[in-house]
């Protein structure tokens, strides 16, 4: 997880590595470093969607090129969700199954889709390529990722071509699956609203609750929260945290 201000613009990212704890951490850190270094060279952005697309390609190539101490391919990957805010305009990019939510007027909406096997199954069921029986049979593998950074050629990437217009008071949440697989959407929303504007505290609370009440064998959790308070970035509320989830 990382974020940075560029004048009145904001760039934030959450990555969730895979390939074993150490390899996954290396992959996610490499992806974040690649994004931030590229952003430092490109700011201010003239074409945010094009920047996000090129950034994803660079991140994928870098992660795919990583080697272990034996000089062999690291065989690791990472998800990524990225947001760029300029003025009241929000642009985002997503690869993998980390998510972006927007909370407005006490309603939380997921704006990304997980790039997993279930997505392919649902598309195949919808167009008649498979039967309901085949769908149910294959559903055991539904959470397997079909696109992530490090594949050396992105299979799937979602990004905004037109900006999403933020309203004062909107909250943007970026998170790894360690959060949304541990807590229900309404639980996440309630915790964010109860903690109000103290987003560093909110990030701590979300991760603590995920660690305590996690519903599955998850190894880590990353959260980034941004509250839009108007055109000037100095009024924006930001908080984030990454932590390991250890089973007791």
Coordinates of C-alpha atoms in Angstrom, one line a residue:
X1 CA 0.0 0.0 0.0
X2 CA 1.3 3.4 -0.9
X3 CA 0.1 6.9 -1.7
X4 CA 1.5 10.3 -2.7
X5 CA 0.4 13.8 -3.3
X6 CA 1.4 15.7 -6.5
X7 CA 0.4 19.3 -5.9
X8 CA -3.4 19.1 -5.8
X9 CA -3.4 15.6 -7.3
X10 CA -3.4 12.3 -5.5
X11 CA -2.2 8.8 -6.4
X12 CA -2.9 5.7 -4.3
X13 CA -2.3 2.0 -4.7
X14 CA -2.9 -1.3 -2.9
X15 CA -1.1 -4.5 -4.1
X16 CA -1.5 -8.0 -2.7
X17 CA 1.3 -10.3 -3.6
X18 CA 1.1 -14.1 -4.2
X19 CA 3.7 -16.9 -4.6
X20 CA 4.5 -17.5 -0.9
X21 CA 4.8 -14.9 1.8
X22 CA 8.4 -13.6 1.0
X23 CA 8.0 -13.8 -2.8
X24 CA 4.6 -12.2 -2.7
X25 CA 5.9 -9.3 -0.6
X26 CA 8.8 -8.8 -3.1
X27 CA 6.3 -8.8 -6.0
X28 CA 3.9 -6.3 -4.4
X29 CA 6.8 -4.0 -3.4
X30 CA 8.3 -4.1 -6.8
X31 CA 5.0 -3.2 -8.4
X32 CA 4.4 -0.3 -6.1
X33 CA 7.9 1.0 -6.6
X34 CA 7.5 0.8 -10.4
X35 CA 4.2 2.7 -10.3
X36 CA 5.6 5.5 -8.0
X37 CA 8.8 5.9 -10.0
X38 CA 6.8 6.2 -13.2
X39 CA 4.4 8.7 -11.7
X40 CA 7.3 10.8 -10.5
X41 CA 8.5 11.1 -14.1
X42 CA 5.1 11.7 -15.7
X43 CA 3.4 14.2 -13.3
X44 CA 1.4 16.3 -14.0
X45 CA -0.7 13.8 -16.1
X46 CA -2.1 14.9 -19.4
X47 CA -4.0 11.6 -20.0
X48 CA -4.7 9.7 -16.8
X49 CA -6.2 6.6 -18.5
X50 CA -3.2 6.2 -20.7
X51 CA -0.9 6.7 -17.8
X52 CA -2.7 4.0 -15.8
X53 CA -2.6 1.6 -18.7
X54 CA 1.1 2.1 -19.3
X55 CA 1.8 1.9 -15.6
X56 CA 0.1 -1.5 -15.3
X57 CA 2.1 -2.8 -18.3
X58 CA 5.4 -1.6 -16.7
X59 CA 4.4 -3.1 -13.3
X60 CA 3.6 -6.4 -14.9
X61 CA 6.9 -6.5 -16.8
X62 CA 8.9 -5.6 -13.7
X63 CA 7.3 -8.3 -11.6
X64 CA 7.6 -10.9 -14.3
X65 CA 11.4 -10.1 -14.5
X66 CA 12.1 -10.7 -10.8
X67 CA 14.6 -13.4 -9.9
X68 CA 15.3 -15.3 -6.7
X69 CA 18.7 -15.7 -5.0
X70 CA 19.5 -18.6 -7.4
X71 CA 19.0 -16.4 -10.4
X72 CA 15.8 -18.2 -11.3
X73 CA 12.4 -16.6 -12.1
X74 CA 10.7 -15.7 -8.8
X75 CA 7.4 -17.2 -9.9
X76 CA 5.4 -14.6 -8.0
X77 CA 2.7 -12.1 -8.8
X78 CA 0.5 -9.4 -7.3
X79 CA -2.8 -7.8 -7.7
X80 CA -3.1 -4.0 -8.0
X81 CA -5.8 -1.4 -7.6
X82 CA -4.8 2.2 -8.3
X83 CA -6.7 5.5 -8.0
X84 CA -5.7 8.9 -9.3
X85 CA -7.7 12.0 -8.2
X86 CA -7.3 15.3 -9.9
X87 CA -9.8 18.0 -8.9
X88 CA -13.1 16.2 -8.4
X89 CA -12.2 13.6 -11.0
X90 CA -11.4 10.0 -10.0
X91 CA -9.6 7.6 -12.3
X92 CA -8.9 4.0 -11.4
X93 CA -7.2 0.8 -12.7
X94 CA -7.6 -2.8 -11.5
X95 CA -5.8 -6.1 -12.1
X96 CA -6.6 -9.1 -10.0
X97 CA -9.0 -9.4 -7.1
X98 CA -8.3 -6.5 -4.9
X99 CA -11.2 -4.0 -4.9
X100 CA -12.2 -0.4 -4.9
X101 CA -15.4 0.8 -3.2
X102 CA -17.0 4.2 -3.1
X103 CA -19.2 5.2 -0.1
X104 CA -21.7 8.0 -0.8
X105 CA -24.7 9.0 1.2
X106 CA -24.4 5.9 3.4
X107 CA -24.3 3.5 0.4
X108 CA -21.1 1.5 -0.4
X109 CA -20.7 0.5 -4.0
X110 CA -18.0 -1.8 -5.5
X111 CA -16.7 -0.3 -8.7
X112 CA -14.2 -3.1 -9.7
X113 CA -14.7 -6.7 -10.5
X114 CA -12.4 -9.6 -9.3
X115 CA -10.4 -11.1 -12.2
X116 CA -11.0 -14.7 -11.1
X117 CA -12.2 -17.9 -12.6
X118 CA -15.7 -17.2 -11.3
X119 CA -15.9 -14.2 -13.7
X120 CA -15.2 -16.6 -16.7
X121 CA -17.7 -19.1 -15.4
X122 CA -20.4 -16.5 -15.1
X123 CA -19.7 -15.2 -18.6
X124 CA -19.7 -18.7 -20.0
X125 CA -23.0 -19.6 -18.2
X126 CA -24.6 -16.3 -19.4
X127 CA -23.7 -16.9 -23.1
X128 CA -24.7 -20.6 -23.0
X129 CA -21.2 -22.0 -23.3
X130 CA -21.6 -24.1 -20.2
X131 CA -24.5 -25.6 -18.4
X132 CA -25.6 -24.9 -14.8
X133 CA -24.3 -28.3 -13.9
X134 CA -20.9 -27.6 -15.4
X135 CA -20.8 -24.2 -13.7
X136 CA -21.4 -25.7 -10.3
X137 CA -18.8 -28.4 -10.9
X138 CA -16.2 -25.9 -11.7
X139 CA -17.1 -23.5 -8.9
X140 CA -14.6 -25.1 -6.6
X141 CA -11.9 -23.2 -8.4
X142 CA -13.8 -20.0 -8.6
X143 CA -11.4 -17.8 -6.7
X144 CA -8.3 -18.7 -8.8
X145 CA -7.0 -15.5 -10.4
X146 CA -7.0 -15.3 -14.2
X147 CA -5.2 -12.0 -14.4
X148 CA -2.5 -10.5 -12.2
X149 CA 0.8 -8.5 -12.4
X150 CA 3.7 -10.8 -13.2
X151 CA 2.1 -12.9 -15.9
X152 CA 4.4 -11.1 -18.4
X153 CA 1.4 -10.1 -20.5
X154 CA -1.8 -8.9 -18.8
X155 CA -4.8 -11.1 -19.5
X156 CA -7.3 -8.6 -18.2
X157 CA -7.2 -5.0 -16.9
X158 CA -10.0 -2.7 -16.0
X159 CA -9.6 1.1 -16.1
X160 CA -11.8 4.2 -16.3
X161 CA -11.7 5.9 -19.7
X162 CA -14.0 8.7 -18.4
X163 CA -13.6 10.2 -14.9
X164 CA -15.9 9.4 -12.0
X165 CA -17.0 12.7 -10.5
X166 CA -16.5 12.8 -6.7
X167 CA -18.9 14.6 -4.4
X168 CA -17.8 16.3 -1.2
X169 CA -17.9 13.6 1.5
X170 CA -17.3 10.6 -0.8
X171 CA -15.0 8.0 0.7
X172 CA -12.9 5.8 -1.6
X173 CA -11.7 2.5 -0.2
X174 CA -9.0 0.3 -1.8
X175 CA -8.4 -3.1 -0.2
X176 CA -7.0 -6.5 -0.7
X177 CA -9.1 -9.7 -0.3
X178 CA -7.9 -10.0 3.2
X179 CA -10.5 -7.4 4.1
X180 CA -13.5 -8.2 2.1
X181 CA -13.2 -12.0 2.6
X182 CA -13.0 -11.4 6.4
X183 CA -15.8 -8.8 6.8
X184 CA -19.1 -8.3 5.1
X185 CA -19.6 -5.1 3.0
X186 CA -22.0 -3.7 5.6
X187 CA -19.6 -4.4 8.4
X188 CA -16.8 -2.5 6.5
X189 CA -19.1 0.4 5.8
X190 CA -20.3 0.6 9.4
X191 CA -16.8 0.6 10.8
X192 CA -15.8 3.4 8.3
X193 CA -18.8 5.5 9.2
X194 CA -18.4 5.0 13.0
X195 CA -14.7 6.0 12.9
X196 CA -15.6 9.1 10.9
X197 CA -12.7 11.2 9.7
X198 CA -9.8 9.6 11.6
X199 CA -8.8 7.4 8.7
X200 CA -5.5 6.2 10.3
X201 CA -7.6 4.8 13.2
X202 CA -10.2 3.5 10.7
X203 CA -7.5 1.5 8.8
X204 CA -6.2 0.1 12.1
X205 CA -9.7 -0.9 13.2
X206 CA -10.6 -2.5 9.8
X207 CA -7.5 -4.7 9.9
X208 CA -7.8 -5.5 13.6
X209 CA -11.4 -6.7 12.9
X210 CA -10.3 -8.7 9.9
X211 CA -7.6 -10.4 11.9
X212 CA -10.0 -11.2 14.7
X213 CA -13.1 -12.2 12.8
X214 CA -11.6 -13.5 9.5
X215 CA -13.7 -16.1 7.8
X216 CA -10.9 -17.8 5.9
X217 CA -7.2 -18.7 5.8
X218 CA -5.9 -15.2 4.7
X219 CA -2.3 -14.2 5.1
X220 CA -2.4 -10.4 4.9
X221 CA -4.7 -7.4 4.6
X222 CA -4.1 -3.9 3.0
X223 CA -6.4 -0.9 3.2
X224 CA -6.3 2.6 1.8
X225 CA -9.0 5.1 2.6
X226 CA -9.5 8.6 1.0
X227 CA -12.2 11.1 1.8
X228 CA -12.9 13.7 -0.8
X229 CA -13.4 17.1 1.0
X230 CA -13.2 19.5 -2.0
X231 CA -10.9 20.6 -4.7
X232 CA -7.9 21.3 -2.5
X233 CA -5.9 18.3 -1.6
X234 CA -4.9 19.6 1.8
X235 CA -8.4 19.0 3.0
X236 CA -8.5 15.4 1.9
X237 CA -8.5 12.7 4.6
X238 CA -6.2 9.8 3.9
X239 CA -5.4 6.7 5.9
X240 CA -3.9 3.3 5.1
X241 CA -2.3 0.2 6.6
X242 CA -0.9 -3.2 5.5
X243 CA -0.6 -6.1 8.0
X244 CA -0.2 -9.8 8.1
X245 CA -3.2 -11.9 9.3
X246 CA -2.1 -14.8 11.4
X247 CA -4.3 -17.7 12.2
X248 CA -4.5 -18.5 15.9

